[in-house]
Amino acid sequence: MSEHARWPGQEAAQALAADADMLSFLHASELDAAVLESLRAVGFPANLALLPGDAMAREAWRALSAALREIPVQPDAAALDELAAEFAAIYLTGAYRLSPCESYWLDQDHLLYQGPMFELRQRYAEAGLRVKDWRKRPEDHVTHQLGFVARLLSAARGEEDWKQLASFLDQHLLRWIHDFARAVHARTGASFYAALAVLTATWCASLRACIDVPPMAHAELAEAHADANDVQH
C-alpha cells in the first residue's frame, strides 16, 4: 500500500483474504499431523500477507513461531492428544470458562446465543450466506467472523466495500477479540492456541489500521446495534 493509498489494492486484498481464511480454518479445526506439516511447509506465520507492523504484532508472530517449533516435527499420539484437549477446552467444552463467540464477551452474564449472534445472522443473510449448524458453532464464532472478513476482502473494489469492512471490524471482531486472546493466553501460557489467539487479535487490528476510514463513534455503534435489534424483534 502506498503512502497515499487509503486502503490496500485489489491484489493485496486477495492476499489478505487468504490470511483470514487460514486463520479461520485454524480456529475451527484441531491440529493434526497433516495440518502441522502444512503449516511448516508454508512457513506459517511468516507466509501471512499482513506482516507485523508494531512491537505487539511482532511479538505475536514470534510467539506463534516458537509455539509451532515446540511441537515435535513428527508428533506422537500423546502430543496430538494434548493439542486436541486444549482445542476442546477453548472451542468446544467451555472448560476454560471462555468462549470463541462474541456474545460471551459482550453479554454481562457471559451468555451465548445473544444479540451479536442475531446481528451477524442478519449481516450474513444480507450477503446471501447462512451458517449451517449454528447450534454447534453460532454465527458470532470467531471462525465465521474471520471467514466473513475473507469474503469482504475478496470482494473489495471501491470505497464503499472498504467502509463496510471497517464497519464490520469496528462493530464485531475488534469489540471482543483482544479479550478472548488475553483470556486464552492467561489459561494456556505459551501454547500454540494462546499464540494463535493473540496473533489473530493483532492481525485484525493491523488490518483495520490499513483502512483509512475513521472508526465508528460510540453513538454510531450504539445506533447500529439498536437497528439490528429492531430487525430481530
PDB file of C-alpha atoms in Angstrom:
ATOM      1  CA  MET A   1       0.000   0.000   0.000  1.00  0.00           C
ATOM      2  CA  SER A   2       1.483   3.388  -0.993  1.00  0.00           C
ATOM      3  CA  GLU A   3       1.702   6.210   1.490  1.00  0.00           C
ATOM      4  CA  HIS A   4      -1.206   7.939  -0.294  1.00  0.00           C
ATOM      5  CA  ALA A   5      -3.476   4.905  -0.522  1.00  0.00           C
ATOM      6  CA  ARG A   6      -6.472   4.844   1.796  1.00  0.00           C
ATOM      7  CA  TRP A   7      -6.686   1.035   1.751  1.00  0.00           C
ATOM      8  CA  PRO A   8      -4.907  -1.949   0.163  1.00  0.00           C
ATOM      9  CA  GLY A   9      -5.108  -2.547  -3.570  1.00  0.00           C
ATOM     10  CA  GLN A  10      -7.054  -5.403  -5.102  1.00  0.00           C
ATOM     11  CA  GLU A  11      -4.094  -7.806  -5.286  1.00  0.00           C
ATOM     12  CA  ALA A  12      -3.199  -7.125  -1.668  1.00  0.00           C
ATOM     13  CA  ALA A  13      -6.841  -7.593  -0.672  1.00  0.00           C
ATOM     14  CA  GLN A  14      -6.838 -11.087  -2.188  1.00  0.00           C
ATOM     15  CA  ALA A  15      -3.700 -11.982  -0.231  1.00  0.00           C
ATOM     16  CA  LEU A  16      -5.269 -10.631   2.959  1.00  0.00           C
ATOM     17  CA  ALA A  17      -8.384 -12.691   2.255  1.00  0.00           C
ATOM     18  CA  ALA A  18      -6.174 -15.790   2.150  1.00  0.00           C
ATOM     19  CA  ASP A  19      -4.777 -14.774   5.563  1.00  0.00           C
ATOM     20  CA  ALA A  20      -8.271 -14.507   7.021  1.00  0.00           C
ATOM     21  CA  ASP A  21      -9.282 -17.849   5.543  1.00  0.00           C
ATOM     22  CA  MET A  22      -6.216 -19.522   7.045  1.00  0.00           C
ATOM     23  CA  LEU A  23      -6.829 -18.038  10.492  1.00  0.00           C
ATOM     24  CA  SER A  24     -10.496 -19.023  10.250  1.00  0.00           C
ATOM     25  CA  PHE A  25      -9.514 -22.615   9.482  1.00  0.00           C
ATOM     26  CA  LEU A  26      -7.086 -22.796  12.411  1.00  0.00           C
ATOM     27  CA  HIS A  27      -9.761 -21.601  14.858  1.00  0.00           C
ATOM     28  CA  ALA A  28     -12.168 -24.236  13.538  1.00  0.00           C
ATOM     29  CA  SER A  29     -10.033 -27.371  13.319  1.00  0.00           C
ATOM     30  CA  GLU A  30      -7.933 -29.430  15.676  1.00  0.00           C
ATOM     31  CA  LEU A  31      -4.274 -29.625  14.798  1.00  0.00           C
ATOM     32  CA  ASP A  32      -3.255 -32.993  13.429  1.00  0.00           C
ATOM     33  CA  ALA A  33      -0.034 -34.252  11.846  1.00  0.00           C
ATOM     34  CA  ALA A  34      -1.140 -33.253   8.342  1.00  0.00           C
ATOM     35  CA  VAL A  35      -2.075 -29.688   9.348  1.00  0.00           C
ATOM     36  CA  LEU A  36       1.168 -29.260  11.282  1.00  0.00           C
ATOM     37  CA  GLU A  37       3.147 -30.457   8.280  1.00  0.00           C
ATOM     38  CA  SER A  38       1.304 -27.993   6.040  1.00  0.00           C
ATOM     39  CA  LEU A  39       1.934 -25.092   8.428  1.00  0.00           C
ATOM     40  CA  ARG A  40       5.634 -25.847   8.459  1.00  0.00           C
ATOM     41  CA  ALA A  41       5.731 -26.270   4.688  1.00  0.00           C
ATOM     42  CA  VAL A  42       4.390 -22.749   4.092  1.00  0.00           C
ATOM     43  CA  GLY A  43       6.468 -21.202   6.869  1.00  0.00           C
ATOM     44  CA  PHE A  44       3.492 -20.143   8.975  1.00  0.00           C
ATOM     45  CA  PRO A  45       3.094 -17.472  10.246  1.00  0.00           C
ATOM     46  CA  ALA A  46       5.721 -15.783   8.031  1.00  0.00           C
ATOM     47  CA  ASN A  47       3.614 -16.710   4.997  1.00  0.00           C
ATOM     48  CA  LEU A  48       0.866 -14.296   6.034  1.00  0.00           C
ATOM     49  CA  ALA A  49       0.496 -11.280   3.772  1.00  0.00           C
ATOM     50  CA  LEU A  50      -0.144  -8.881   6.637  1.00  0.00           C
ATOM     51  CA  LEU A  51       3.208  -8.925   8.387  1.00  0.00           C
ATOM     52  CA  PRO A  52       3.621  -7.369  11.842  1.00  0.00           C
ATOM     53  CA  GLY A  53       3.802  -3.603  11.868  1.00  0.00           C
ATOM     54  CA  ASP A  54       4.344  -2.831  15.555  1.00  0.00           C
ATOM     55  CA  ALA A  55       6.047  -4.329  18.591  1.00  0.00           C
ATOM     56  CA  MET A  56       2.906  -6.127  19.814  1.00  0.00           C
ATOM     57  CA  ALA A  57       2.298  -7.717  16.439  1.00  0.00           C
ATOM     58  CA  ARG A  58       5.951  -8.731  16.082  1.00  0.00           C
ATOM     59  CA  GLU A  59       5.822 -10.406  19.480  1.00  0.00           C
ATOM     60  CA  ALA A  60       2.652 -12.288  18.470  1.00  0.00           C
ATOM     61  CA  TRP A  61       4.359 -13.577  15.310  1.00  0.00           C
ATOM     62  CA  ARG A  62       7.461 -14.628  17.284  1.00  0.00           C
ATOM     63  CA  ALA A  63       5.346 -16.376  19.930  1.00  0.00           C
ATOM     64  CA  LEU A  64       3.422 -18.374  17.348  1.00  0.00           C
ATOM     65  CA  SER A  65       6.603 -19.364  15.529  1.00  0.00           C
ATOM     66  CA  ALA A  66       8.101 -20.501  18.828  1.00  0.00           C
ATOM     67  CA  ALA A  67       4.965 -22.431  19.800  1.00  0.00           C
ATOM     68  CA  LEU A  68       4.982 -24.243  16.463  1.00  0.00           C
ATOM     69  CA  ARG A  69       8.648 -25.161  16.928  1.00  0.00           C
ATOM     70  CA  GLU A  70       7.831 -26.626  20.334  1.00  0.00           C
ATOM     71  CA  ILE A  71       5.531 -29.199  18.743  1.00  0.00           C
ATOM     72  CA  PRO A  72       7.529 -32.247  17.559  1.00  0.00           C
ATOM     73  CA  VAL A  73       8.018 -32.465  13.799  1.00  0.00           C
ATOM     74  CA  GLN A  74       6.582 -35.966  13.998  1.00  0.00           C
ATOM     75  CA  PRO A  75       4.134 -35.662  16.899  1.00  0.00           C
ATOM     76  CA  ASP A  76       3.201 -38.862  18.680  1.00  0.00           C
ATOM     77  CA  ALA A  77      -0.279 -39.704  19.915  1.00  0.00           C
ATOM     78  CA  ALA A  78       0.361 -38.085  23.293  1.00  0.00           C
ATOM     79  CA  ALA A  79       1.355 -34.766  21.730  1.00  0.00           C
ATOM     80  CA  LEU A  80      -1.679 -34.772  19.444  1.00  0.00           C
ATOM     81  CA  ASP A  81      -3.970 -35.714  22.336  1.00  0.00           C
ATOM     82  CA  GLU A  82      -2.640 -32.765  24.331  1.00  0.00           C
ATOM     83  CA  LEU A  83      -3.349 -30.392  21.448  1.00  0.00           C
ATOM     84  CA  ALA A  84      -6.822 -31.882  21.000  1.00  0.00           C
ATOM     85  CA  ALA A  85      -7.605 -31.469  24.699  1.00  0.00           C
ATOM     86  CA  GLU A  86      -6.572 -27.835  24.634  1.00  0.00           C
ATOM     87  CA  PHE A  87      -8.597 -27.187  21.487  1.00  0.00           C
ATOM     88  CA  ALA A  88     -11.646 -28.746  23.141  1.00  0.00           C
ATOM     89  CA  ALA A  89     -11.221 -26.702  26.325  1.00  0.00           C
ATOM     90  CA  ILE A  90     -11.092 -23.448  24.336  1.00  0.00           C
ATOM     91  CA  TYR A  91     -13.528 -24.064  21.498  1.00  0.00           C
ATOM     92  CA  LEU A  92     -15.876 -26.891  22.455  1.00  0.00           C
ATOM     93  CA  THR A  93     -16.483 -27.622  26.134  1.00  0.00           C
ATOM     94  CA  GLY A  94     -16.066 -24.293  27.922  1.00  0.00           C
ATOM     95  CA  ALA A  95     -13.668 -25.953  30.360  1.00  0.00           C
ATOM     96  CA  TYR A  96     -11.503 -22.815  30.472  1.00  0.00           C
ATOM     97  CA  ARG A  97     -14.548 -20.618  31.143  1.00  0.00           C
ATOM     98  CA  LEU A  98     -14.109 -18.608  27.977  1.00  0.00           C
ATOM     99  CA  SER A  99     -15.605 -18.719  24.515  1.00  0.00           C
ATOM    100  CA  PRO A 100     -14.645 -18.033  20.891  1.00  0.00           C
ATOM    101  CA  CYS A 101     -18.045 -16.342  20.433  1.00  0.00           C
ATOM    102  CA  GLU A 102     -18.774 -12.619  20.564  1.00  0.00           C
ATOM    103  CA  SER A 103     -21.931 -12.959  22.674  1.00  0.00           C
ATOM    104  CA  TYR A 104     -19.967 -14.348  25.607  1.00  0.00           C
ATOM    105  CA  TRP A 105     -17.726 -11.282  25.773  1.00  0.00           C
ATOM    106  CA  LEU A 106     -20.376  -8.609  25.243  1.00  0.00           C
ATOM    107  CA  ASP A 107     -23.134 -10.070  27.417  1.00  0.00           C
ATOM    108  CA  GLN A 108     -22.810  -9.007  31.056  1.00  0.00           C
ATOM    109  CA  ASP A 109     -23.631 -12.549  32.190  1.00  0.00           C
ATOM    110  CA  HIS A 110     -21.360 -14.173  29.584  1.00  0.00           C
ATOM    111  CA  LEU A 111     -24.270 -15.908  27.900  1.00  0.00           C
ATOM    112  CA  LEU A 112     -24.057 -17.426  24.443  1.00  0.00           C
ATOM    113  CA  TYR A 113     -26.564 -17.044  21.570  1.00  0.00           C
ATOM    114  CA  GLN A 114     -27.271 -13.403  22.382  1.00  0.00           C
ATOM    115  CA  GLY A 115     -27.661 -10.210  20.334  1.00  0.00           C
ATOM    116  CA  PRO A 116     -24.387 -10.422  18.390  1.00  0.00           C
ATOM    117  CA  MET A 117     -25.339 -13.820  17.022  1.00  0.00           C
ATOM    118  CA  PHE A 118     -28.608 -12.450  15.614  1.00  0.00           C
ATOM    119  CA  GLU A 119     -26.918  -9.315  14.285  1.00  0.00           C
ATOM    120  CA  LEU A 120     -24.407 -11.441  12.430  1.00  0.00           C
ATOM    121  CA  ARG A 121     -27.086 -13.825  11.175  1.00  0.00           C
ATOM    122  CA  GLN A 122     -28.762 -10.821   9.603  1.00  0.00           C
ATOM    123  CA  ARG A 123     -25.471  -9.493   8.218  1.00  0.00           C
ATOM    124  CA  TYR A 124     -24.605 -12.833   6.642  1.00  0.00           C
ATOM    125  CA  ALA A 125     -28.111 -13.228   5.204  1.00  0.00           C
ATOM    126  CA  GLU A 126     -27.801  -9.842   3.509  1.00  0.00           C
ATOM    127  CA  ALA A 127     -24.682 -11.237   1.820  1.00  0.00           C
ATOM    128  CA  GLY A 128     -26.502 -14.424   0.807  1.00  0.00           C
ATOM    129  CA  LEU A 129     -24.826 -16.566   3.470  1.00  0.00           C
ATOM    130  CA  ARG A 130     -26.191 -18.907   6.127  1.00  0.00           C
ATOM    131  CA  VAL A 131     -24.430 -20.819   8.900  1.00  0.00           C
ATOM    132  CA  LYS A 132     -25.466 -24.456   8.582  1.00  0.00           C
ATOM    133  CA  ASP A 133     -25.155 -25.747  12.141  1.00  0.00           C
ATOM    134  CA  TRP A 134     -25.443 -22.632  14.290  1.00  0.00           C
ATOM    135  CA  ARG A 135     -26.140 -24.611  17.471  1.00  0.00           C
ATOM    136  CA  LYS A 136     -22.710 -26.208  17.223  1.00  0.00           C
ATOM    137  CA  ARG A 137     -20.855 -23.116  16.026  1.00  0.00           C
ATOM    138  CA  PRO A 138     -23.046 -19.995  16.081  1.00  0.00           C
ATOM    139  CA  GLU A 139     -22.783 -17.055  13.720  1.00  0.00           C
ATOM    140  CA  ASP A 140     -20.703 -14.986  16.147  1.00  0.00           C
ATOM    141  CA  HIS A 141     -17.986 -17.659  16.437  1.00  0.00           C
ATOM    142  CA  VAL A 142     -14.537 -16.331  15.552  1.00  0.00           C
ATOM    143  CA  THR A 143     -14.142 -18.718  12.641  1.00  0.00           C
ATOM    144  CA  HIS A 144     -17.331 -17.460  10.944  1.00  0.00           C
ATOM    145  CA  GLN A 145     -16.373 -13.840  11.524  1.00  0.00           C
ATOM    146  CA  LEU A 146     -12.924 -14.347  10.031  1.00  0.00           C
ATOM    147  CA  GLY A 147     -14.484 -16.184   7.119  1.00  0.00           C
ATOM    148  CA  PHE A 148     -16.765 -13.215   6.506  1.00  0.00           C
ATOM    149  CA  VAL A 149     -13.777 -10.865   6.660  1.00  0.00           C
ATOM    150  CA  ALA A 150     -12.165 -13.018   3.972  1.00  0.00           C
ATOM    151  CA  ARG A 151     -15.286 -12.710   1.834  1.00  0.00           C
ATOM    152  CA  LEU A 152     -15.392  -8.929   2.237  1.00  0.00           C
ATOM    153  CA  LEU A 153     -11.708  -8.672   1.338  1.00  0.00           C
ATOM    154  CA  SER A 154     -12.166 -10.841  -1.739  1.00  0.00           C
ATOM    155  CA  ALA A 155     -14.996  -8.619  -2.932  1.00  0.00           C
ATOM    156  CA  ALA A 156     -13.385  -5.274  -2.040  1.00  0.00           C
ATOM    157  CA  ARG A 157     -13.144  -2.988  -5.059  1.00  0.00           C
ATOM    158  CA  GLY A 158     -14.028   0.528  -4.019  1.00  0.00           C
ATOM    159  CA  GLU A 159     -14.550   2.896  -1.141  1.00  0.00           C
ATOM    160  CA  GLU A 160     -17.927   1.543  -0.077  1.00  0.00           C
ATOM    161  CA  ASP A 161     -16.541  -2.015   0.146  1.00  0.00           C
ATOM    162  CA  TRP A 162     -13.706  -0.896   2.417  1.00  0.00           C
ATOM    163  CA  LYS A 163     -16.084   1.128   4.547  1.00  0.00           C
ATOM    164  CA  GLN A 164     -18.224  -1.991   5.010  1.00  0.00           C
ATOM    165  CA  LEU A 165     -15.185  -3.998   6.085  1.00  0.00           C
ATOM    166  CA  ALA A 166     -14.066  -1.296   8.518  1.00  0.00           C
ATOM    167  CA  SER A 167     -17.598  -1.137   9.911  1.00  0.00           C
ATOM    168  CA  PHE A 168     -17.698  -4.915  10.359  1.00  0.00           C
ATOM    169  CA  LEU A 169     -14.401  -4.929  12.244  1.00  0.00           C
ATOM    170  CA  ASP A 170     -15.473  -1.998  14.432  1.00  0.00           C
ATOM    171  CA  GLN A 171     -18.900  -3.420  15.231  1.00  0.00           C
ATOM    172  CA  HIS A 172     -17.838  -7.005  15.816  1.00  0.00           C
ATOM    173  CA  LEU A 173     -14.354  -8.570  15.915  1.00  0.00           C
ATOM    174  CA  LEU A 174     -12.478  -5.641  17.402  1.00  0.00           C
ATOM    175  CA  ARG A 175     -15.005  -5.279  20.219  1.00  0.00           C
ATOM    176  CA  TRP A 176     -14.028  -8.632  21.773  1.00  0.00           C
ATOM    177  CA  ILE A 177     -11.160 -10.459  20.059  1.00  0.00           C
ATOM    178  CA  HIS A 178      -8.499  -8.917  22.325  1.00  0.00           C
ATOM    179  CA  ASP A 179     -10.407 -10.031  25.437  1.00  0.00           C
ATOM    180  CA  PHE A 180     -10.609 -13.550  24.016  1.00  0.00           C
ATOM    181  CA  ALA A 181      -6.883 -13.550  23.241  1.00  0.00           C
ATOM    182  CA  ARG A 182      -5.941 -12.350  26.712  1.00  0.00           C
ATOM    183  CA  ALA A 183      -8.141 -14.986  28.339  1.00  0.00           C
ATOM    184  CA  VAL A 184      -6.737 -17.831  26.240  1.00  0.00           C
ATOM    185  CA  HIS A 185      -3.198 -16.662  26.938  1.00  0.00           C
ATOM    186  CA  ALA A 186      -3.903 -16.449  30.662  1.00  0.00           C
ATOM    187  CA  ARG A 187      -5.165 -20.043  30.728  1.00  0.00           C
ATOM    188  CA  THR A 188      -2.695 -21.702  28.363  1.00  0.00           C
ATOM    189  CA  GLY A 189       0.507 -19.632  28.503  1.00  0.00           C
ATOM    190  CA  ALA A 190       2.907 -20.192  25.609  1.00  0.00           C
ATOM    191  CA  SER A 191       0.797 -22.807  23.828  1.00  0.00           C
ATOM    192  CA  PHE A 192       0.035 -22.820  20.105  1.00  0.00           C
ATOM    193  CA  TYR A 193      -3.589 -21.815  20.669  1.00  0.00           C
ATOM    194  CA  ALA A 194      -2.667 -18.956  23.002  1.00  0.00           C
ATOM    195  CA  ALA A 195      -0.257 -17.624  20.398  1.00  0.00           C
ATOM    196  CA  LEU A 196      -2.845 -18.129  17.645  1.00  0.00           C
ATOM    197  CA  ALA A 197      -5.439 -16.131  19.573  1.00  0.00           C
ATOM    198  CA  VAL A 198      -3.027 -13.256  20.210  1.00  0.00           C
ATOM    199  CA  LEU A 199      -1.806 -13.251  16.611  1.00  0.00           C
ATOM    200  CA  THR A 200      -5.400 -13.230  15.341  1.00  0.00           C
ATOM    201  CA  ALA A 201      -6.226 -10.224  17.501  1.00  0.00           C
ATOM    202  CA  THR A 202      -3.163  -8.296  16.329  1.00  0.00           C
ATOM    203  CA  TRP A 203      -3.862  -9.291  12.714  1.00  0.00           C
ATOM    204  CA  CYS A 204      -7.391  -7.891  12.950  1.00  0.00           C
ATOM    205  CA  ALA A 205      -6.112  -4.662  14.490  1.00  0.00           C
ATOM    206  CA  SER A 206      -3.403  -4.367  11.829  1.00  0.00           C
ATOM    207  CA  LEU A 207      -5.945  -4.932   9.066  1.00  0.00           C
ATOM    208  CA  ARG A 208      -8.163  -2.186  10.469  1.00  0.00           C
ATOM    209  CA  ALA A 209      -5.152   0.146  10.596  1.00  0.00           C
ATOM    210  CA  CYS A 210      -4.684  -0.396   6.842  1.00  0.00           C
ATOM    211  CA  ILE A 211      -8.132   1.046   6.126  1.00  0.00           C
ATOM    212  CA  ASP A 212      -8.168   4.833   6.254  1.00  0.00           C
ATOM    213  CA  VAL A 213     -11.750   5.146   7.416  1.00  0.00           C
ATOM    214  CA  PRO A 214     -12.459   6.803  10.790  1.00  0.00           C
ATOM    215  CA  PRO A 215     -13.634   4.352  13.454  1.00  0.00           C
ATOM    216  CA  MET A 216     -17.293   4.471  14.339  1.00  0.00           C
ATOM    217  CA  ALA A 217     -18.069   6.741  17.270  1.00  0.00           C
ATOM    218  CA  HIS A 218     -19.663   5.187  20.339  1.00  0.00           C
ATOM    219  CA  ALA A 219     -23.038   6.723  19.450  1.00  0.00           C
ATOM    220  CA  GLU A 220     -22.854   5.321  15.918  1.00  0.00           C
ATOM    221  CA  LEU A 221     -22.022   1.869  17.270  1.00  0.00           C
ATOM    222  CA  ALA A 222     -24.950   2.015  19.674  1.00  0.00           C
ATOM    223  CA  GLU A 223     -27.293   3.093  16.861  1.00  0.00           C
ATOM    224  CA  ALA A 224     -26.066   0.300  14.585  1.00  0.00           C
ATOM    225  CA  HIS A 225     -26.681  -2.334  17.246  1.00  0.00           C
ATOM    226  CA  ALA A 226     -30.077  -0.845  18.096  1.00  0.00           C
ATOM    227  CA  ASP A 227     -31.085  -1.026  14.434  1.00  0.00           C
ATOM    228  CA  ALA A 228     -30.026  -4.680  14.309  1.00  0.00           C
ATOM    229  CA  ASN A 229     -32.039  -5.433  17.432  1.00  0.00           C
ATOM    230  CA  ASP A 230     -35.093  -3.727  15.922  1.00  0.00           C
ATOM    231  CA  VAL A 231     -34.881  -6.064  12.944  1.00  0.00           C
ATOM    232  CA  GLN A 232     -34.613  -9.100  15.250  1.00  0.00           C
ATOM    233  CA  HIS A 233     -37.767  -8.249  17.085  1.00  0.00           C
TER     234      HIS A 233
END
